[in-house]
XYZ file of C-alpha atoms in Angstrom:
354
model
C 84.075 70.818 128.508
C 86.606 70.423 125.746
C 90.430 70.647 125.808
C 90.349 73.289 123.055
C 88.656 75.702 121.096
C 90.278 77.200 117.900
C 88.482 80.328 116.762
C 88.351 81.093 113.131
C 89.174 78.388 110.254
C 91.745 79.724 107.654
C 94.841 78.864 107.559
C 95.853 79.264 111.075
C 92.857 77.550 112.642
C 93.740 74.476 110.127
C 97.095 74.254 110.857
C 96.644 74.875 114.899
C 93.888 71.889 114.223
C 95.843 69.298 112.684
C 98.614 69.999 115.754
C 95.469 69.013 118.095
C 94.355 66.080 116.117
C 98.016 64.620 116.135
C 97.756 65.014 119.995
C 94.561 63.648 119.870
C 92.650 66.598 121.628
C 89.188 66.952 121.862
C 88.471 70.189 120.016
C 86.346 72.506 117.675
C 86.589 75.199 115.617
C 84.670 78.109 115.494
C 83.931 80.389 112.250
C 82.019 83.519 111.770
C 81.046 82.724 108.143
C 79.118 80.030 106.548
C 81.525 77.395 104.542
C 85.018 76.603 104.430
C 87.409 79.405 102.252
C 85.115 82.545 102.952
C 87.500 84.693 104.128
C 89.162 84.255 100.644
C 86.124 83.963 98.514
C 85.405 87.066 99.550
C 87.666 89.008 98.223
C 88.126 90.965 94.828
C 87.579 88.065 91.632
C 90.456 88.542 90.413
C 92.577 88.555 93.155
C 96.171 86.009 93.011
C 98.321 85.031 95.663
C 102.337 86.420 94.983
C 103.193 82.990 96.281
C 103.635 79.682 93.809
C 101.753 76.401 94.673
C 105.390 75.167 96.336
C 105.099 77.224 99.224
C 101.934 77.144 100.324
C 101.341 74.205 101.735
C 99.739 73.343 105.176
C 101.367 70.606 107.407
C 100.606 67.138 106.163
C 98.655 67.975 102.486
C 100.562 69.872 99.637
C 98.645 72.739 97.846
C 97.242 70.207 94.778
C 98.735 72.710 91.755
C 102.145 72.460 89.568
C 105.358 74.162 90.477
C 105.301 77.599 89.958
C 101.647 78.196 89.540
C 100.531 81.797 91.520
C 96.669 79.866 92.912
C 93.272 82.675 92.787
C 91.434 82.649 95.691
C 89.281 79.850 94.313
C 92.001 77.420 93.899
C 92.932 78.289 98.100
C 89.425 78.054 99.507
C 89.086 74.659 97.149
C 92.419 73.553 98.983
C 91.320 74.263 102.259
C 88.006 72.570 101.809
C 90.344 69.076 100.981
C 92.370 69.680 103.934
C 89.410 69.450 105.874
C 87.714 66.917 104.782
C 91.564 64.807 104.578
C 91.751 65.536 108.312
C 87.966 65.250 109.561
C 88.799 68.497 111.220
C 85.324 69.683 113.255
C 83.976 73.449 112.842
C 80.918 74.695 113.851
C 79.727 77.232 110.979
C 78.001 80.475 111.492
C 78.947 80.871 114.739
C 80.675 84.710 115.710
C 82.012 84.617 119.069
C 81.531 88.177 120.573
C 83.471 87.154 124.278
C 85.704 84.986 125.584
C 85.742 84.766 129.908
C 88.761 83.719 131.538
C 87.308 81.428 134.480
C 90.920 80.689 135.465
C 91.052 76.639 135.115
C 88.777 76.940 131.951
C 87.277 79.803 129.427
C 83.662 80.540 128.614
C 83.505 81.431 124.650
C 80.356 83.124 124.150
C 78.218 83.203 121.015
C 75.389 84.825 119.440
C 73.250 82.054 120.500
C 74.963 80.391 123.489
C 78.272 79.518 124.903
C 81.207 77.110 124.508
C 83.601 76.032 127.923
C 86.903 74.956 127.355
C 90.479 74.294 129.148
C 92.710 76.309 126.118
C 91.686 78.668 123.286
C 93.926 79.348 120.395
C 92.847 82.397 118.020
C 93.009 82.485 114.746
C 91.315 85.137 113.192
C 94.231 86.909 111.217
C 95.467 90.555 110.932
C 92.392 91.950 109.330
C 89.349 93.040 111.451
C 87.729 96.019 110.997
C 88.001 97.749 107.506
C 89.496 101.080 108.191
C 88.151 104.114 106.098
C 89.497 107.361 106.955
C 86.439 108.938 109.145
C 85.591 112.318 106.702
C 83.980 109.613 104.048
C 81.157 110.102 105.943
C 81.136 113.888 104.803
C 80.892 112.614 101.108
C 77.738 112.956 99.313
C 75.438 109.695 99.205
C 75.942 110.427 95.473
C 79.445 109.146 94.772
C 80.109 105.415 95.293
C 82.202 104.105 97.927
C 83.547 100.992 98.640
C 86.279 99.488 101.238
C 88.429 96.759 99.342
C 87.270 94.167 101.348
C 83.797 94.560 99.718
C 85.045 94.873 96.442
C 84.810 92.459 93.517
C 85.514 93.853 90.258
C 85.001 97.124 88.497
C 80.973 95.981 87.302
C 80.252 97.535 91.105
C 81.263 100.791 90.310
C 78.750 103.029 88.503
C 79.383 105.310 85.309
C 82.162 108.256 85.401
C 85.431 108.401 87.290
C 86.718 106.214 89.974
C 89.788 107.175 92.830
C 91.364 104.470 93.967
C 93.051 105.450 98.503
C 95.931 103.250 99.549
C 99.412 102.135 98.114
C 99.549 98.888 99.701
C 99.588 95.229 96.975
C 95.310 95.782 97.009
C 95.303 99.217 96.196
C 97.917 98.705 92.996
C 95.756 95.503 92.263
C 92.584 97.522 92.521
C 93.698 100.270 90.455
C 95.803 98.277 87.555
C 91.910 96.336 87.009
C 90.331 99.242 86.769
C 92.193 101.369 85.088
C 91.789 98.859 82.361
C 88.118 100.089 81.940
C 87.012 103.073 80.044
C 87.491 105.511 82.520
C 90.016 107.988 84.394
C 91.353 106.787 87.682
C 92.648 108.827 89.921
C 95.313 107.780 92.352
C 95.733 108.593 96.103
C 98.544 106.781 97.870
C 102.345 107.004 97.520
C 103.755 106.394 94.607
C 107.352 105.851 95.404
C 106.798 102.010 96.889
C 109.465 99.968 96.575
C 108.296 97.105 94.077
C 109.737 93.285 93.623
C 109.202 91.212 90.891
C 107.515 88.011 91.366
C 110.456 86.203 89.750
C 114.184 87.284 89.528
C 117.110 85.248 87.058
C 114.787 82.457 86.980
C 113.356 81.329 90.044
C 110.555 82.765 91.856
C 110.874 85.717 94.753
C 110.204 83.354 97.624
C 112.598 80.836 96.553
C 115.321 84.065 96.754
C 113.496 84.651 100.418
C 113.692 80.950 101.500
C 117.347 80.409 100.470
C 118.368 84.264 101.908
C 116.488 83.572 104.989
C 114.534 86.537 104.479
C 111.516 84.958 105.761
C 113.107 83.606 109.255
C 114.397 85.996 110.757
C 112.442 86.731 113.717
C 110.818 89.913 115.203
C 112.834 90.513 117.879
C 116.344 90.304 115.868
C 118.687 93.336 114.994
C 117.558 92.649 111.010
C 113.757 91.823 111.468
C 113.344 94.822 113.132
C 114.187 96.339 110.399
C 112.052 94.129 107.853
C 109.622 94.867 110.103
C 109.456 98.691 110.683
C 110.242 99.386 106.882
C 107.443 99.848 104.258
C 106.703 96.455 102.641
C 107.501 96.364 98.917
C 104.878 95.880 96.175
C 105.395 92.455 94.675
C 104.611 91.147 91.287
C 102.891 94.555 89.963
C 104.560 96.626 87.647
C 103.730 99.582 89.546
C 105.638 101.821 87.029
C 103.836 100.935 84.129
C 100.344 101.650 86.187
C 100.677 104.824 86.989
C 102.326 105.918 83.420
C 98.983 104.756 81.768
C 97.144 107.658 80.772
C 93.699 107.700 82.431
C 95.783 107.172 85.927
C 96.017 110.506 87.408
C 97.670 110.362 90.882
C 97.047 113.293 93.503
C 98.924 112.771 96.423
C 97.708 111.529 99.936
C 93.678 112.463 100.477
C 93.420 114.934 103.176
C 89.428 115.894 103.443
C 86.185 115.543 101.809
C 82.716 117.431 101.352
C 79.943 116.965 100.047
C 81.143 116.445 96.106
C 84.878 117.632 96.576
C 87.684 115.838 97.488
C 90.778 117.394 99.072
C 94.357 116.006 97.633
C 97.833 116.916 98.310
C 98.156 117.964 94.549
C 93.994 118.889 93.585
C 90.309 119.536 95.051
C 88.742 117.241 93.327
C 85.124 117.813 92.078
C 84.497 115.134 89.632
C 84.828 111.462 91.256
C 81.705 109.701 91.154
C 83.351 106.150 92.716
C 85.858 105.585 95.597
C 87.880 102.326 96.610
C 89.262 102.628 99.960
C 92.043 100.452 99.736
C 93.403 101.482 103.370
C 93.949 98.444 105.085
C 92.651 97.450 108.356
C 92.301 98.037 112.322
C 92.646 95.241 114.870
C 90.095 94.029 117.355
C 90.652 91.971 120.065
C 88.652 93.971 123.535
C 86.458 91.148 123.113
C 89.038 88.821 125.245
C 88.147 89.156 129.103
C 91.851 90.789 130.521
C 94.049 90.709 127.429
C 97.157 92.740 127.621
C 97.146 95.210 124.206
C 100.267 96.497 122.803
C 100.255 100.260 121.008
C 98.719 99.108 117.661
C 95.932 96.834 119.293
C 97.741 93.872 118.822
C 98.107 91.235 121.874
C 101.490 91.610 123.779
C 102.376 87.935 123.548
C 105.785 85.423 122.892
C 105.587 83.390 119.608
C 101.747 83.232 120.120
C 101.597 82.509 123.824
C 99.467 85.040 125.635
C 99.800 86.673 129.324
C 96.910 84.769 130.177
C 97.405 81.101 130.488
C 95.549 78.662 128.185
C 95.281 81.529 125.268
C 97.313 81.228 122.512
C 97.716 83.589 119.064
C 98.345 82.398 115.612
C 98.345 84.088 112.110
C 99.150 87.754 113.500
C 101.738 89.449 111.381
C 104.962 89.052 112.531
C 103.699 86.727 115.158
C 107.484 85.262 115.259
C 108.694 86.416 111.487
C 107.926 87.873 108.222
C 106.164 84.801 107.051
C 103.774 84.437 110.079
C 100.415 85.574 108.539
C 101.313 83.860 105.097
C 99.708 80.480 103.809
C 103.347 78.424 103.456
C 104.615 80.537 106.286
C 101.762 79.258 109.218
C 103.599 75.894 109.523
C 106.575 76.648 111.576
C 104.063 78.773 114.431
C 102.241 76.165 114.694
C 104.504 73.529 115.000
C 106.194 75.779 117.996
C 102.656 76.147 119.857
C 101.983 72.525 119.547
C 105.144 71.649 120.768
C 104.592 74.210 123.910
C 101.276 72.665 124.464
C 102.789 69.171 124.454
C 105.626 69.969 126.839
C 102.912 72.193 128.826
C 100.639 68.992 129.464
C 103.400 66.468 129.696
C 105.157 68.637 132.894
C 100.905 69.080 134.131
C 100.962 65.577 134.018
C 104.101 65.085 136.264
C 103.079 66.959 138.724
C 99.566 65.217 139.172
C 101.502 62.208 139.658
């Protein structure tokens, strides 16, 4: 029986496990994939956070690059890899938990191959889930290419002709600036009014604006972060503009159908695409938690990460508390408030045993 299991080990697992080692809890955490940094690894090559080295650092280790410097995905899963070995932090590899039991005293966390039994359980597997691809790709012929952004890497996947990029989020900009830089017409489905922010403005970078405005704190429930929060987010650090004015970037409105070889646009039928990125973001899963409460989108009704069921906590959701909840500088403050709640929770436990 331990006091905690932390499931999933990016950044929120890491920061939730340095909390536990400080109050010397016996834990472990559990991850899906097979090494440390996989979650980033995975992603496309040439994929860059918007964020300098300066704010994204983890409680108690700062991110090992010079001021200013915008890591690859390399440089983070190399960084988390030294915070774990810097910490000793336990994680059991390979291991996908497919149900967690709420025995009221303790939980059962059940694994493809066996179970785990502890008193707490914090999750930490982040915003992104399921890849969501609109459900008439299935209706395309096996013939054209397609590939969710989470699979993809870089434009050598892709085979010969043209390429459509779906989604107007930072991936699917990222996705199509990259390969529109090929030898080949790209056409664009997504909207193509985003609001766009540079990565740095009169000097200093767009996070040091957000830090000093207090952008980044204001918290879900206010007047102005439910605003932040129910707006579009902007496009940062891509010049968005200068994309879709290259020639070979043909945009055509929001994708409506598909059959067979044509593709249904707002502004064309489309007959000649022979590769499709589905840049269109995610879906949340979480019915794997024995009598979790759901809000409309899937996500877990909670407060700051605290769960209706006690003993199950949340970290790393976006806008778990404020804008900068699911970011890599941003985790620290969430998980500074959860292991303050589970210190007070176990210091008033222990008054009442005595």
């Amino acid at each position: 029986m331990l006091d905690f299991i932390i499931i999933g080990a990016a950044q929120a697992g890491l920061s939730m496990a340095y909390e536990l080692k400080q109050l010397q809890k016996n834990y472990v955490v559990l991850d899906k994939e097979s090494e440390i940094g996989a979650s980033w690894l995975k992603r496309w090559d040439s994929l860059t956070l918007f964020t300098p080295s300066e704010f994204n650092n983890l409680k108690g280790l700062k991110f090992p690059k010079p001021k200013g410097h915008y890591p690859d995905k390399y440089e983070v899963a190399e960084y988390f890899k030294s915070y774990v070995d810097t910490f000793d932090i336990p994680i059991e590899f390979d291991t996908l938990v497919t149900e967690i039991q709420d025995k009221s005293d303790y939980f059962v966390v059940k694994c493809e191959d066996g179970f785990y039994e502890a008193e707490q359980v914090i999750i930490a597997t982040g915003p992104f889930h399921i890849p969501y691809t609109p459900p008439f790709y299935q209706k395309i012929d096996s013939s054209v290419f397609q590939i969710h952004s989470d699979y993809y890497k870089n434009p050598s996947q892709l085979q010969k002709g043209k390429a459509m990029v779906v989604g107007a989020g930072d991936s699917g900009y990222q996705i199509l600036d990259e390969i529109s830089n090929t030898d080949r017409d790209v056409y664009f489905s997504g909207d193509t009014e985003v609001k766009t922010l540079p990565q740095e403005f009169l000097g200093k970078t767009l996070w040091w604006w957000f830090t000093k405005t207090g952008y980044l704190s204001f918290s879900k429930t206010s007047w102005l972060g439910k605003k932040i929060s129910e707006s579009k987010q902007p496009i940062i650090g891509v010049d968005v503009k200068g994309i879709l004015n290259k020639e070979n970037v043909i945009p055509v409105g929001k994708t409506i159908n598909a059959n067979s070889h044509k593709i249904v646009t707002e502004k064309a039928e489309l007959t000649d695409v022979r590769n499709i990125i589905w840049a269109t973001g995610y879906r949340p899963k979480f019915e794997w938690i024995e009598g979790l409460e759901l809000d409309k989108n899937g996500y877990p009704l909670h407060h700051r990460g605290i769960s209706n069921i006690d003993g199950l906590y949340f970290i790393g959701l976006p806008w778990l508390h404020t804008r900068a909840s699911a970011t890599l500088g941003g985790i620290q403050k969430d998980a500074d408030y959860l292991g303050d709640y589970i210190l007070e929770k176990e210091s008033k436990k222990e008054k009442v045993n005595i």
